[in-house]
Coordinates of C-alpha atoms in Angstrom, one line a residue:
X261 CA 15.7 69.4 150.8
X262 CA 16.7 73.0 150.4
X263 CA 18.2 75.3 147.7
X264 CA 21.1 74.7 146.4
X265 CA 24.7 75.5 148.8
X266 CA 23.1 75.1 152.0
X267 CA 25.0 72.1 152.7
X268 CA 22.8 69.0 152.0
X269 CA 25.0 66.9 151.1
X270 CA 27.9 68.4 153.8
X271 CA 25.1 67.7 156.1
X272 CA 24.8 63.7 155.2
X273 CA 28.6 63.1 155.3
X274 CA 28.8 64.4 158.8
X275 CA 25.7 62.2 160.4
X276 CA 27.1 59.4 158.7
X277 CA 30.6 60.0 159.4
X278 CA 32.0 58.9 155.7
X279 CA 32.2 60.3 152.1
X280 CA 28.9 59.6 150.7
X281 CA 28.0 62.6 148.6
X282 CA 30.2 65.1 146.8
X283 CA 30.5 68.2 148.1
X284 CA 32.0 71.4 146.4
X285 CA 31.9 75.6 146.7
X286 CA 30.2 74.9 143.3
X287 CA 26.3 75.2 143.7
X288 CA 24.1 72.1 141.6
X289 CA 27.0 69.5 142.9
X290 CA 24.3 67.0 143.6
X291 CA 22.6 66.0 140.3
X292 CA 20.3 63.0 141.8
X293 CA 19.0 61.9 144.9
X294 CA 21.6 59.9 147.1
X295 CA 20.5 57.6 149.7
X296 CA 22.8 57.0 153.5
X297 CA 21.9 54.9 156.1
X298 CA 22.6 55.3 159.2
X299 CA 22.5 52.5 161.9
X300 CA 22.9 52.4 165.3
X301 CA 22.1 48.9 167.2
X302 CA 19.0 47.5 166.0
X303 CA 17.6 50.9 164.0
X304 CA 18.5 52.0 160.6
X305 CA 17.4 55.7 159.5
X306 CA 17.3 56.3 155.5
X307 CA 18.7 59.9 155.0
X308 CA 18.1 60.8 151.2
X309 CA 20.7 63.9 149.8
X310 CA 19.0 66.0 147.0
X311 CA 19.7 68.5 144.8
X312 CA 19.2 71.5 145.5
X313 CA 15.4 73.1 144.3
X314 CA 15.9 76.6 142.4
X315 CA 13.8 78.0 140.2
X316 CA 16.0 79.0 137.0
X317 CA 16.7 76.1 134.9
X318 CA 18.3 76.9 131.6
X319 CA 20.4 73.0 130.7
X320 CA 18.8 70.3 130.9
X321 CA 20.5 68.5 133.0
X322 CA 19.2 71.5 135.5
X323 CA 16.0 70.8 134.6
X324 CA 16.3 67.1 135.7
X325 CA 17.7 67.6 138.7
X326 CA 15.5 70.3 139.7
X327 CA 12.8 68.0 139.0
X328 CA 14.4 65.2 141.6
X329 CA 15.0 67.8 144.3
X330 CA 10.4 68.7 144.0
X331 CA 10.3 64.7 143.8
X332 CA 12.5 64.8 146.9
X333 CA 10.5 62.9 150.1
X334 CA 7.4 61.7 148.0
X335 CA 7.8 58.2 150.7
X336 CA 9.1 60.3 153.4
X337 CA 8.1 60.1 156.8
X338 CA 9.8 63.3 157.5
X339 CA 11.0 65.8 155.2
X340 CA 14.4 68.2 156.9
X341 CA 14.5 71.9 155.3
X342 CA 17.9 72.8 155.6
X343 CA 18.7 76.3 155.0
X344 CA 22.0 78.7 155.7
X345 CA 20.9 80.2 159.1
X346 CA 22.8 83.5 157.9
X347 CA 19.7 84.4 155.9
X348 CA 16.5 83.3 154.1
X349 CA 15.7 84.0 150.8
X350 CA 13.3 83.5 147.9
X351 CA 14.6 80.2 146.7
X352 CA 14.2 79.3 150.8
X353 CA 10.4 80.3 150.9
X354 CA 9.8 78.3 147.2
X355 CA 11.0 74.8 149.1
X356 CA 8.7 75.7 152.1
X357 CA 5.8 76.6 149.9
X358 CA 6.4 73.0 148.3
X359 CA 6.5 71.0 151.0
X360 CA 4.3 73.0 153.7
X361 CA 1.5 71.0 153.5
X362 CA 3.5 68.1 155.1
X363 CA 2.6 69.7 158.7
X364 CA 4.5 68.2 161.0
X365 CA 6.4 66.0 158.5
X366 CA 8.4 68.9 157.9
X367 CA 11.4 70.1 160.2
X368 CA 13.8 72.9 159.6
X369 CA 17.5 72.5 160.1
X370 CA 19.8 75.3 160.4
X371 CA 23.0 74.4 158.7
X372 CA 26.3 76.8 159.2
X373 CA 24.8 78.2 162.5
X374 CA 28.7 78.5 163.0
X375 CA 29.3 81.1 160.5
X376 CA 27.2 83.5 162.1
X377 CA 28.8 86.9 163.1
X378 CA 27.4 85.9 166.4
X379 CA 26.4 83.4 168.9
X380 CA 23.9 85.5 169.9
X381 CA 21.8 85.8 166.3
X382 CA 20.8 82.3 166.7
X383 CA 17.8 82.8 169.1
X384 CA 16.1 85.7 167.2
X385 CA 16.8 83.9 163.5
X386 CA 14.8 80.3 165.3
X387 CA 11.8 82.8 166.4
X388 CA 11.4 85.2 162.8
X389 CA 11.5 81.3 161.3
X390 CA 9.1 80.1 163.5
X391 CA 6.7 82.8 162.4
X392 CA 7.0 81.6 158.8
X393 CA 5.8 78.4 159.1
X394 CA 4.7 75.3 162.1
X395 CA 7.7 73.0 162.0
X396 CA 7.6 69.4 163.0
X397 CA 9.0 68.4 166.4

């Protein structure tokens, strides 16, 4: 889960090495939840793309896809934040507020890490979001 253009769905493709959800520059790309499996030997792992969860919803179709991103994990054993590690915002602390009560059901993933202006912001940016909420681990 996560706001919209933090690379969700980018995210998916790359575990599972194919083309299973559309990605684009264009934020609300994902209109419904998209399941992948992943399998390796005798273990399968369901990964479930959503929309992104934003608060302004002004079409309808907004409205109903914002309303299958809050849906997002209901069955989940663990539920993945993803966020841009280049900064958290509003829309970032709404999808945490959501889901926190999951405890340690809920892990943060940092998503384009790589499009930092440096290496060395990736330590201090774990710790500040380690202060904001107990992730799983």
């Amino acid at each position: 889960v996560g706001r919209p253009n933090v690379g969700k769905s980018s995210l998916l493709n790359r575990i599972l090495g194919s083309k299973v959800s559309i990605v684009s520059r264009r934020p609300q790309t994902t209109w419904r939840e998209i399941d992948g499996i992943y399998t390796e030997n005798n273990s399968q792992l369901v990964i479930v793309d959503s929309p992104g969860m934003h608060k302004r919803q002004k079409r309808l179709l907004s409205k109903v896809a914002n309303q299958s991103a809050h849906g997002a994990g209901s069955g989940a054993d663990i539920i993945c934040q993803v966020i841009d590690a280049r900064h958290w915002n509003q829309e970032d602390q709404r999808v945490l507020d959501h889901f926190a009560g999951r405890g340690d059901g809920l892990w943060l993933l940092l998503n384009k890490v790589d499009l930092l202006r440096s290496p060395e912001l990736v330590l201090p940016r774990i710790e500040e979001l380690q202060r904001k909420h107990s992730w799983g681990q």
